[in-house]
Amino acid sequence: MSNTLIPVLVGSLQLGHLAAESLGRFSGRTSSGLHGRDTVQASVRVPRHVGIIMDGNGRWARGRNRPHSFGHRAGVRAIKRVMYGCEELGIEVLSVYAFSTENWTRPRAEVRALMRLFHETLEREFDEIHSRGIRIVVSGRRQELSQRMRERIDDAERKTADNPNGTLNVCLNYGGRAELVDAVRALIEAGVSAQDVDEKALAARLYQPELPDVDLIIRTAGESRMSNFMLWRATYAELFVTDTLWPDFDVPDLERAISDYQGRVRRFGGRPEGGAALELSS
């Protein structure tokens, strides 16, 4: 994945299993209330699920002659800004790549520092997130995390399980291929016969099966690749790449990405009769 590796409360922020009327209210909201600009169209729905591949922490820190840890901590602040920006815009789900299954190959000291940062951030930010009614879940292979980390994650998930205003899914020790492998293993362990294996059966065994598919993937720092992120859920996702380094990414950058998404026609592999749009960013 990217060098961002921000082990914070990143992940799929499903800002609620919201009621239908709440969705309608949110979808009519513009960005002008945030920054005085109508970059996000009020008449077009915002994406339900936005995924962010955070990249550029290391470059941001090097440009300031500081260590990578300085960039990671700046990235934590960016996550908070964007998370609450999504809440204001009415985005139901925000998926942010925290730490991939491949990131264990990083220097041991860096991995330890990242895990420590995640734990510290969860401790520090938990009360505020909980008070806003946001649910916290974590996706990834937990068995490879420390017992202390697993206990902290379990506690956060348990305490926020009934929160109605969102789901923050932390993709920690996560990989798209690993998720699919684990889903297949779950099918086998459940004794599902070959003839009963279909997309629905597999999707039900993903890490967080209740989350919707990703509508929009945002990648920072100018890289144009998926890096093993949300391979199943992002099958039909739109991709938006920005040169902005992750620690510099802010709500106006998010608004530009959403505005760009709203101008796209989503066909989901089909071709409409007479060239009419199948779906315009909904």
PDB file of C-alpha atoms in Angstrom:
ATOM      1  CA  MET A   1       0.000   0.000   0.000  1.00  0.00           C
ATOM      2  CA  SER A   2       1.033   3.597   0.346  1.00  0.00           C
ATOM      3  CA  ASN A   3       3.578   4.925   2.787  1.00  0.00           C
ATOM      4  CA  THR A   4       0.769   6.532   4.705  1.00  0.00           C
ATOM      5  CA  LEU A   5       0.005   3.582   6.962  1.00  0.00           C
ATOM      6  CA  ILE A   6      -1.914   5.754   9.350  1.00  0.00           C
ATOM      7  CA  PRO A   7      -3.140   3.450  12.030  1.00  0.00           C
ATOM      8  CA  VAL A   8      -5.859   5.651  13.318  1.00  0.00           C
ATOM      9  CA  LEU A   9      -9.553   5.363  13.363  1.00  0.00           C
ATOM     10  CA  VAL A  10      -9.411   4.821   9.719  1.00  0.00           C
ATOM     11  CA  GLY A  11     -11.556   2.607   7.854  1.00  0.00           C
ATOM     12  CA  SER A  12     -15.062   2.420   6.690  1.00  0.00           C
ATOM     13  CA  LEU A  13     -16.948   5.269   8.217  1.00  0.00           C
ATOM     14  CA  GLN A  14     -20.539   4.312   7.563  1.00  0.00           C
ATOM     15  CA  LEU A  15     -22.107   7.462   8.860  1.00  0.00           C
ATOM     16  CA  GLY A  16     -25.018   5.628   9.903  1.00  0.00           C
ATOM     17  CA  HIS A  17     -27.322   2.881   9.105  1.00  0.00           C
ATOM     18  CA  LEU A  18     -29.403   5.993   8.600  1.00  0.00           C
ATOM     19  CA  ALA A  19     -33.136   6.067   8.144  1.00  0.00           C
ATOM     20  CA  ALA A  20     -34.408   6.800   4.659  1.00  0.00           C
ATOM     21  CA  GLU A  21     -35.526  10.252   5.627  1.00  0.00           C
ATOM     22  CA  SER A  22     -32.072  11.043   6.966  1.00  0.00           C
ATOM     23  CA  LEU A  23     -30.519   9.997   3.693  1.00  0.00           C
ATOM     24  CA  GLY A  24     -32.848  12.287   1.817  1.00  0.00           C
ATOM     25  CA  ARG A  25     -31.983  15.165   4.101  1.00  0.00           C
ATOM     26  CA  PHE A  26     -28.249  14.566   3.768  1.00  0.00           C
ATOM     27  CA  SER A  27     -28.345  14.158  -0.004  1.00  0.00           C
ATOM     28  CA  GLY A  28     -29.726  17.648  -0.401  1.00  0.00           C
ATOM     29  CA  ARG A  29     -26.927  19.278   1.562  1.00  0.00           C
ATOM     30  CA  THR A  30     -24.239  21.282  -0.215  1.00  0.00           C
ATOM     31  CA  SER A  31     -20.700  22.138   0.759  1.00  0.00           C
ATOM     32  CA  SER A  32     -21.490  25.819   1.070  1.00  0.00           C
ATOM     33  CA  GLY A  33     -22.252  25.375   4.741  1.00  0.00           C
ATOM     34  CA  LEU A  34     -18.667  24.216   5.243  1.00  0.00           C
ATOM     35  CA  HIS A  35     -16.592  26.566   3.144  1.00  0.00           C
ATOM     36  CA  GLY A  36     -18.962  28.928   1.347  1.00  0.00           C
ATOM     37  CA  ARG A  37     -18.663  27.143  -2.000  1.00  0.00           C
ATOM     38  CA  ASP A  38     -21.315  25.094  -3.773  1.00  0.00           C
ATOM     39  CA  THR A  39     -18.827  22.574  -5.157  1.00  0.00           C
ATOM     40  CA  VAL A  40     -21.020  19.634  -4.142  1.00  0.00           C
ATOM     41  CA  GLN A  41     -24.284  19.667  -6.084  1.00  0.00           C
ATOM     42  CA  ALA A  42     -27.377  19.751  -3.916  1.00  0.00           C
ATOM     43  CA  SER A  43     -29.543  18.043  -6.543  1.00  0.00           C
ATOM     44  CA  VAL A  44     -27.293  14.993  -6.969  1.00  0.00           C
ATOM     45  CA  ARG A  45     -26.717  12.390  -4.292  1.00  0.00           C
ATOM     46  CA  VAL A  46     -23.350  12.176  -2.626  1.00  0.00           C
ATOM     47  CA  PRO A  47     -21.711   8.733  -2.695  1.00  0.00           C
ATOM     48  CA  ARG A  48     -22.804   6.389   0.044  1.00  0.00           C
ATOM     49  CA  HIS A  49     -19.344   4.901   0.482  1.00  0.00           C
ATOM     50  CA  VAL A  50     -16.035   6.687  -0.057  1.00  0.00           C
ATOM     51  CA  GLY A  51     -12.719   4.874   0.255  1.00  0.00           C
ATOM     52  CA  ILE A  52      -9.450   6.728   0.739  1.00  0.00           C
ATOM     53  CA  ILE A  53      -6.002   5.286   0.064  1.00  0.00           C
ATOM     54  CA  MET A  54      -3.881   7.677   2.074  1.00  0.00           C
ATOM     55  CA  ASP A  55      -0.463   8.277   0.554  1.00  0.00           C
ATOM     56  CA  GLY A  56       2.275  10.821   1.053  1.00  0.00           C
ATOM     57  CA  ASN A  57       3.016  10.870   4.788  1.00  0.00           C
ATOM     58  CA  GLY A  58       6.658  10.022   4.274  1.00  0.00           C
ATOM     59  CA  ARG A  59       7.153  12.530   1.467  1.00  0.00           C
ATOM     60  CA  TRP A  60       5.407  15.197   3.507  1.00  0.00           C
ATOM     61  CA  ALA A  61       7.743  14.571   6.443  1.00  0.00           C
ATOM     62  CA  ARG A  62      10.889  14.414   4.296  1.00  0.00           C
ATOM     63  CA  GLY A  63       9.997  17.739   2.733  1.00  0.00           C
ATOM     64  CA  ARG A  64      10.192  19.194   6.222  1.00  0.00           C
ATOM     65  CA  ASN A  65      13.345  17.287   7.205  1.00  0.00           C
ATOM     66  CA  ARG A  66      11.397  15.345   9.788  1.00  0.00           C
ATOM     67  CA  PRO A  67      11.059  11.593  10.464  1.00  0.00           C
ATOM     68  CA  HIS A  68       8.234   9.480   9.066  1.00  0.00           C
ATOM     69  CA  SER A  69       6.545   9.447  12.456  1.00  0.00           C
ATOM     70  CA  PHE A  70       6.031  13.200  12.114  1.00  0.00           C
ATOM     71  CA  GLY A  71       4.145  12.599   8.866  1.00  0.00           C
ATOM     72  CA  HIS A  72       2.031   9.820  10.347  1.00  0.00           C
ATOM     73  CA  ARG A  73       0.905  12.044  13.206  1.00  0.00           C
ATOM     74  CA  ALA A  74       0.044  14.802  10.753  1.00  0.00           C
ATOM     75  CA  GLY A  75      -1.931  12.201   8.832  1.00  0.00           C
ATOM     76  CA  VAL A  76      -3.972  11.469  11.944  1.00  0.00           C
ATOM     77  CA  ARG A  77      -5.077  15.095  12.024  1.00  0.00           C
ATOM     78  CA  ALA A  78      -6.064  14.862   8.354  1.00  0.00           C
ATOM     79  CA  ILE A  79      -8.211  11.840   9.092  1.00  0.00           C
ATOM     80  CA  LYS A  80     -10.141  13.727  11.756  1.00  0.00           C
ATOM     81  CA  ARG A  81     -10.782  16.636   9.396  1.00  0.00           C
ATOM     82  CA  VAL A  82     -11.985  14.397   6.600  1.00  0.00           C
ATOM     83  CA  MET A  83     -14.015  12.125   8.860  1.00  0.00           C
ATOM     84  CA  TYR A  84     -16.059  15.011  10.195  1.00  0.00           C
ATOM     85  CA  GLY A  85     -16.233  16.527   6.724  1.00  0.00           C
ATOM     86  CA  CYS A  86     -17.882  13.335   5.536  1.00  0.00           C
ATOM     87  CA  GLU A  87     -20.340  13.605   8.381  1.00  0.00           C
ATOM     88  CA  GLU A  88     -21.256  17.135   7.321  1.00  0.00           C
ATOM     89  CA  LEU A  89     -21.645  16.137   3.674  1.00  0.00           C
ATOM     90  CA  GLY A  90     -23.867  13.188   4.533  1.00  0.00           C
ATOM     91  CA  ILE A  91     -21.513  10.475   3.311  1.00  0.00           C
ATOM     92  CA  GLU A  92     -22.559   7.218   4.933  1.00  0.00           C
ATOM     93  CA  VAL A  93     -19.318   5.280   4.676  1.00  0.00           C
ATOM     94  CA  LEU A  94     -15.689   6.351   4.714  1.00  0.00           C
ATOM     95  CA  SER A  95     -13.136   3.586   4.181  1.00  0.00           C
ATOM     96  CA  VAL A  96      -9.547   4.523   4.862  1.00  0.00           C
ATOM     97  CA  TYR A  97      -6.571   2.207   4.409  1.00  0.00           C
ATOM     98  CA  ALA A  98      -4.640   2.115   7.692  1.00  0.00           C
ATOM     99  CA  PHE A  99      -2.165  -0.762   7.558  1.00  0.00           C
ATOM    100  CA  SER A 100      -1.974  -3.436   4.882  1.00  0.00           C
ATOM    101  CA  THR A 101      -1.032  -7.098   5.147  1.00  0.00           C
ATOM    102  CA  GLU A 102       2.104  -6.210   3.186  1.00  0.00           C
ATOM    103  CA  ASN A 103       3.203  -3.490   5.580  1.00  0.00           C
ATOM    104  CA  TRP A 104       4.760  -5.957   7.991  1.00  0.00           C
ATOM    105  CA  THR A 105       7.816  -5.891   5.714  1.00  0.00           C
ATOM    106  CA  ARG A 106       8.509  -2.332   6.866  1.00  0.00           C
ATOM    107  CA  PRO A 107      11.278  -1.794   9.433  1.00  0.00           C
ATOM    108  CA  ARG A 108      10.265  -3.304  12.762  1.00  0.00           C
ATOM    109  CA  ALA A 109      10.657  -0.015  14.602  1.00  0.00           C
ATOM    110  CA  GLU A 110       8.303   1.722  12.164  1.00  0.00           C
ATOM    111  CA  VAL A 111       5.688  -1.019  12.502  1.00  0.00           C
ATOM    112  CA  ARG A 112       5.826  -0.820  16.298  1.00  0.00           C
ATOM    113  CA  ALA A 113       5.507   2.955  16.163  1.00  0.00           C
ATOM    114  CA  LEU A 114       2.493   2.728  13.867  1.00  0.00           C
ATOM    115  CA  MET A 115       0.720   0.202  16.062  1.00  0.00           C
ATOM    116  CA  ARG A 116       1.434   2.332  19.103  1.00  0.00           C
ATOM    117  CA  LEU A 117       0.063   5.384  17.306  1.00  0.00           C
ATOM    118  CA  PHE A 118      -3.115   3.540  16.409  1.00  0.00           C
ATOM    119  CA  HIS A 119      -3.658   2.439  19.986  1.00  0.00           C
ATOM    120  CA  GLU A 120      -2.948   5.913  21.380  1.00  0.00           C
ATOM    121  CA  THR A 121      -5.250   7.557  18.849  1.00  0.00           C
ATOM    122  CA  LEU A 122      -8.089   5.168  19.576  1.00  0.00           C
ATOM    123  CA  GLU A 123      -7.707   5.886  23.282  1.00  0.00           C
ATOM    124  CA  ARG A 124      -7.572   9.654  22.774  1.00  0.00           C
ATOM    125  CA  GLU A 125     -10.333  10.056  20.191  1.00  0.00           C
ATOM    126  CA  PHE A 126     -12.750   7.359  21.306  1.00  0.00           C
ATOM    127  CA  ASP A 127     -14.928   9.477  23.591  1.00  0.00           C
ATOM    128  CA  GLU A 128     -15.508  12.159  20.957  1.00  0.00           C
ATOM    129  CA  ILE A 129     -16.318   9.643  18.240  1.00  0.00           C
ATOM    130  CA  HIS A 130     -18.621   7.727  20.565  1.00  0.00           C
ATOM    131  CA  SER A 131     -20.383  10.927  21.634  1.00  0.00           C
ATOM    132  CA  ARG A 132     -21.137  11.694  17.986  1.00  0.00           C
ATOM    133  CA  GLY A 133     -22.920   8.365  17.669  1.00  0.00           C
ATOM    134  CA  ILE A 134     -20.413   6.803  15.285  1.00  0.00           C
ATOM    135  CA  ARG A 135     -19.950   3.057  15.303  1.00  0.00           C
ATOM    136  CA  ILE A 136     -16.398   1.676  15.173  1.00  0.00           C
ATOM    137  CA  VAL A 137     -15.462  -1.604  13.494  1.00  0.00           C
ATOM    138  CA  VAL A 138     -12.116  -2.963  12.359  1.00  0.00           C
ATOM    139  CA  SER A 139     -11.476  -5.002   9.199  1.00  0.00           C
ATOM    140  CA  GLY A 140      -8.439  -7.200   8.750  1.00  0.00           C
ATOM    141  CA  ARG A 141      -6.609 -10.198  10.166  1.00  0.00           C
ATOM    142  CA  ARG A 142      -6.733  -9.541  13.886  1.00  0.00           C
ATOM    143  CA  GLN A 143      -4.983 -12.739  14.910  1.00  0.00           C
ATOM    144  CA  GLU A 144      -1.674 -11.174  13.896  1.00  0.00           C
ATOM    145  CA  LEU A 145      -2.190  -8.152  16.153  1.00  0.00           C
ATOM    146  CA  SER A 146      -1.115  -8.024  19.786  1.00  0.00           C
ATOM    147  CA  GLN A 147      -3.534  -9.155  22.471  1.00  0.00           C
ATOM    148  CA  ARG A 148      -3.561  -5.614  23.872  1.00  0.00           C
ATOM    149  CA  MET A 149      -4.556  -4.259  20.477  1.00  0.00           C
ATOM    150  CA  ARG A 150      -7.253  -6.875  19.980  1.00  0.00           C
ATOM    151  CA  GLU A 151      -8.741  -6.137  23.392  1.00  0.00           C
ATOM    152  CA  ARG A 152      -8.842  -2.395  22.683  1.00  0.00           C
ATOM    153  CA  ILE A 153     -10.534  -3.004  19.337  1.00  0.00           C
ATOM    154  CA  ASP A 154     -13.074  -5.396  20.868  1.00  0.00           C
ATOM    155  CA  ASP A 155     -13.888  -2.837  23.559  1.00  0.00           C
ATOM    156  CA  ALA A 156     -14.424  -0.038  21.039  1.00  0.00           C
ATOM    157  CA  GLU A 157     -16.628  -2.205  18.837  1.00  0.00           C
ATOM    158  CA  ARG A 158     -18.707  -3.416  21.762  1.00  0.00           C
ATOM    159  CA  LYS A 159     -19.306   0.045  23.216  1.00  0.00           C
ATOM    160  CA  THR A 160     -20.270   1.618  19.881  1.00  0.00           C
ATOM    161  CA  ALA A 161     -22.206  -1.326  18.425  1.00  0.00           C
ATOM    162  CA  ASP A 162     -25.588   0.400  18.707  1.00  0.00           C
ATOM    163  CA  ASN A 163     -24.478   3.880  17.673  1.00  0.00           C
ATOM    164  CA  PRO A 164     -26.863   5.121  14.976  1.00  0.00           C
ATOM    165  CA  ASN A 165     -24.895   7.830  13.182  1.00  0.00           C
ATOM    166  CA  GLY A 166     -22.077   6.042  11.516  1.00  0.00           C
ATOM    167  CA  THR A 167     -19.620   3.239  11.192  1.00  0.00           C
ATOM    168  CA  LEU A 168     -15.916   3.875  11.174  1.00  0.00           C
ATOM    169  CA  ASN A 169     -14.259   0.771   9.765  1.00  0.00           C
ATOM    170  CA  VAL A 170     -10.550   0.649  10.498  1.00  0.00           C
ATOM    171  CA  CYS A 171      -8.781  -1.332   7.778  1.00  0.00           C
ATOM    172  CA  LEU A 172      -5.932  -2.607   9.930  1.00  0.00           C
ATOM    173  CA  ASN A 173      -3.721  -5.495   8.787  1.00  0.00           C
ATOM    174  CA  TYR A 174      -6.058  -5.504   5.809  1.00  0.00           C
ATOM    175  CA  GLY A 175      -5.620  -6.740   2.259  1.00  0.00           C
ATOM    176  CA  GLY A 176      -8.211  -7.207  -0.456  1.00  0.00           C
ATOM    177  CA  ARG A 177      -6.813 -10.606  -1.415  1.00  0.00           C
ATOM    178  CA  ALA A 178      -6.585 -11.689   2.217  1.00  0.00           C
ATOM    179  CA  GLU A 179     -10.231 -10.739   2.713  1.00  0.00           C
ATOM    180  CA  LEU A 180     -11.280 -12.923  -0.208  1.00  0.00           C
ATOM    181  CA  VAL A 181      -9.119 -15.833   0.965  1.00  0.00           C
ATOM    182  CA  ASP A 182     -10.625 -15.576   4.438  1.00  0.00           C
ATOM    183  CA  ALA A 183     -14.135 -15.466   2.967  1.00  0.00           C
ATOM    184  CA  VAL A 184     -13.471 -18.655   0.985  1.00  0.00           C
ATOM    185  CA  ARG A 185     -12.097 -20.333   4.100  1.00  0.00           C
ATOM    186  CA  ALA A 186     -15.272 -19.367   5.941  1.00  0.00           C
ATOM    187  CA  LEU A 187     -17.366 -20.942   3.188  1.00  0.00           C
ATOM    188  CA  ILE A 188     -15.410 -24.182   3.472  1.00  0.00           C
ATOM    189  CA  GLU A 189     -15.575 -24.209   7.268  1.00  0.00           C
ATOM    190  CA  ALA A 190     -19.339 -23.698   7.074  1.00  0.00           C
ATOM    191  CA  GLY A 191     -19.643 -26.708   4.785  1.00  0.00           C
ATOM    192  CA  VAL A 192     -21.220 -24.750   1.947  1.00  0.00           C
ATOM    193  CA  SER A 193     -21.530 -26.985  -1.111  1.00  0.00           C
ATOM    194  CA  ALA A 194     -20.077 -25.947  -4.462  1.00  0.00           C
ATOM    195  CA  GLN A 195     -23.496 -25.431  -6.023  1.00  0.00           C
ATOM    196  CA  ASP A 196     -24.438 -23.035  -3.225  1.00  0.00           C
ATOM    197  CA  VAL A 197     -21.383 -20.828  -3.656  1.00  0.00           C
ATOM    198  CA  ASP A 198     -22.333 -17.566  -5.352  1.00  0.00           C
ATOM    199  CA  GLU A 199     -21.619 -13.857  -4.965  1.00  0.00           C
ATOM    200  CA  LYS A 200     -24.160 -13.496  -2.185  1.00  0.00           C
ATOM    201  CA  ALA A 201     -22.673 -16.347  -0.171  1.00  0.00           C
ATOM    202  CA  LEU A 202     -19.152 -14.987  -0.498  1.00  0.00           C
ATOM    203  CA  ALA A 203     -20.128 -11.375   0.207  1.00  0.00           C
ATOM    204  CA  ALA A 204     -21.838 -12.508   3.412  1.00  0.00           C
ATOM    205  CA  ARG A 205     -18.453 -13.690   4.674  1.00  0.00           C
ATOM    206  CA  LEU A 206     -16.435 -10.539   4.066  1.00  0.00           C
ATOM    207  CA  TYR A 207     -15.009  -8.789   7.120  1.00  0.00           C
ATOM    208  CA  GLN A 208     -17.927  -6.365   7.427  1.00  0.00           C
ATOM    209  CA  PRO A 209     -20.684  -7.844   5.247  1.00  0.00           C
ATOM    210  CA  GLU A 210     -23.231  -5.193   6.203  1.00  0.00           C
ATOM    211  CA  LEU A 211     -21.287  -2.354   4.584  1.00  0.00           C
ATOM    212  CA  PRO A 212     -22.322  -1.230   1.075  1.00  0.00           C
ATOM    213  CA  ASP A 213     -20.058  -1.359  -1.950  1.00  0.00           C
ATOM    214  CA  VAL A 214     -17.593   1.480  -2.445  1.00  0.00           C
ATOM    215  CA  ASP A 215     -18.799   4.238  -4.781  1.00  0.00           C
ATOM    216  CA  LEU A 216     -15.685   6.405  -4.871  1.00  0.00           C
ATOM    217  CA  ILE A 217     -12.011   5.691  -4.214  1.00  0.00           C
ATOM    218  CA  ILE A 218      -9.793   8.706  -3.497  1.00  0.00           C
ATOM    219  CA  ARG A 219      -6.032   8.262  -3.654  1.00  0.00           C
ATOM    220  CA  THR A 220      -3.649  10.988  -2.569  1.00  0.00           C
ATOM    221  CA  ALA A 221      -0.062  11.836  -3.578  1.00  0.00           C
ATOM    222  CA  GLY A 222      -0.593  11.233  -7.290  1.00  0.00           C
ATOM    223  CA  GLU A 223      -0.450   7.430  -7.319  1.00  0.00           C
ATOM    224  CA  SER A 224      -2.897   5.658  -9.645  1.00  0.00           C
ATOM    225  CA  ARG A 225      -3.199   2.133  -8.296  1.00  0.00           C
ATOM    226  CA  MET A 226      -5.476   0.241  -5.925  1.00  0.00           C
ATOM    227  CA  SER A 227      -2.770  -1.369  -3.770  1.00  0.00           C
ATOM    228  CA  ASN A 228      -4.912  -4.362  -2.771  1.00  0.00           C
ATOM    229  CA  PHE A 229      -7.645  -2.190  -1.246  1.00  0.00           C
ATOM    230  CA  MET A 230     -11.308  -3.226  -1.164  1.00  0.00           C
ATOM    231  CA  LEU A 231     -11.004  -5.464  -4.230  1.00  0.00           C
ATOM    232  CA  TRP A 232     -14.495  -6.950  -3.861  1.00  0.00           C
ATOM    233  CA  ARG A 233     -16.379  -3.868  -2.748  1.00  0.00           C
ATOM    234  CA  ALA A 234     -14.681  -1.460  -5.163  1.00  0.00           C
ATOM    235  CA  THR A 235     -15.460  -3.437  -8.324  1.00  0.00           C
ATOM    236  CA  TYR A 236     -17.491  -0.567  -9.804  1.00  0.00           C
ATOM    237  CA  ALA A 237     -16.027   2.293  -7.796  1.00  0.00           C
ATOM    238  CA  GLU A 238     -15.018   5.543  -9.457  1.00  0.00           C
ATOM    239  CA  LEU A 239     -11.363   6.530  -8.969  1.00  0.00           C
ATOM    240  CA  PHE A 240     -10.221  10.056  -8.123  1.00  0.00           C
ATOM    241  CA  VAL A 241      -6.473  10.750  -7.876  1.00  0.00           C
ATOM    242  CA  THR A 242      -5.065  13.940  -6.393  1.00  0.00           C
ATOM    243  CA  ASP A 243      -1.462  15.118  -6.137  1.00  0.00           C
ATOM    244  CA  THR A 244      -2.152  16.436  -2.643  1.00  0.00           C
ATOM    245  CA  LEU A 245      -0.154  14.605   0.017  1.00  0.00           C
ATOM    246  CA  TRP A 246      -2.337  13.033   2.661  1.00  0.00           C
ATOM    247  CA  PRO A 247      -1.329  15.286   5.602  1.00  0.00           C
ATOM    248  CA  ASP A 248      -2.362  18.300   3.480  1.00  0.00           C
ATOM    249  CA  PHE A 249      -5.696  16.776   2.416  1.00  0.00           C
ATOM    250  CA  ASP A 250      -8.617  18.741   3.837  1.00  0.00           C
ATOM    251  CA  VAL A 251     -12.364  19.124   3.476  1.00  0.00           C
ATOM    252  CA  PRO A 252     -12.105  21.319   0.331  1.00  0.00           C
ATOM    253  CA  ASP A 253     -10.141  18.486  -1.317  1.00  0.00           C
ATOM    254  CA  LEU A 254     -12.864  16.062  -0.307  1.00  0.00           C
ATOM    255  CA  GLU A 255     -15.491  18.385  -1.746  1.00  0.00           C
ATOM    256  CA  ARG A 256     -13.646  18.559  -5.071  1.00  0.00           C
ATOM    257  CA  ALA A 257     -13.540  14.775  -5.250  1.00  0.00           C
ATOM    258  CA  ILE A 258     -17.257  14.509  -4.501  1.00  0.00           C
ATOM    259  CA  SER A 259     -18.066  17.197  -7.069  1.00  0.00           C
ATOM    260  CA  ASP A 260     -16.043  15.311  -9.681  1.00  0.00           C
ATOM    261  CA  TYR A 261     -17.877  12.101  -8.782  1.00  0.00           C
ATOM    262  CA  GLN A 262     -21.247  13.789  -9.165  1.00  0.00           C
ATOM    263  CA  GLY A 263     -20.414  14.653 -12.759  1.00  0.00           C
ATOM    264  CA  ARG A 264     -19.675  11.073 -13.756  1.00  0.00           C
ATOM    265  CA  VAL A 265     -22.031   8.586 -15.385  1.00  0.00           C
ATOM    266  CA  ARG A 266     -21.948   5.180 -13.716  1.00  0.00           C
ATOM    267  CA  ARG A 267     -22.912   2.327 -16.044  1.00  0.00           C
ATOM    268  CA  PHE A 268     -21.928  -0.715 -13.986  1.00  0.00           C
ATOM    269  CA  GLY A 269     -20.849  -2.555 -17.130  1.00  0.00           C
ATOM    270  CA  GLY A 270     -23.996  -1.768 -19.116  1.00  0.00           C
ATOM    271  CA  ARG A 271     -24.792   0.552 -22.016  1.00  0.00           C
ATOM    272  CA  PRO A 272     -28.072   2.496 -21.873  1.00  0.00           C
ATOM    273  CA  GLU A 273     -30.500   2.666 -24.761  1.00  0.00           C
ATOM    274  CA  GLY A 274     -30.020   5.777 -26.880  1.00  0.00           C
ATOM    275  CA  GLY A 275     -27.036   6.884 -24.835  1.00  0.00           C
ATOM    276  CA  ALA A 276     -29.066   7.842 -21.768  1.00  0.00           C
ATOM    277  CA  ALA A 277     -27.263   7.632 -18.456  1.00  0.00           C
ATOM    278  CA  LEU A 278     -27.943   4.594 -16.311  1.00  0.00           C
ATOM    279  CA  GLU A 279     -26.949   6.443 -13.187  1.00  0.00           C
ATOM    280  CA  LEU A 280     -25.515   9.832 -12.447  1.00  0.00           C
ATOM    281  CA  SER A 281     -23.482   9.506  -9.268  1.00  0.00           C
ATOM    282  CA  SER A 282     -26.134   7.984  -7.101  1.00  0.00           C
TER     283      SER A 282
END
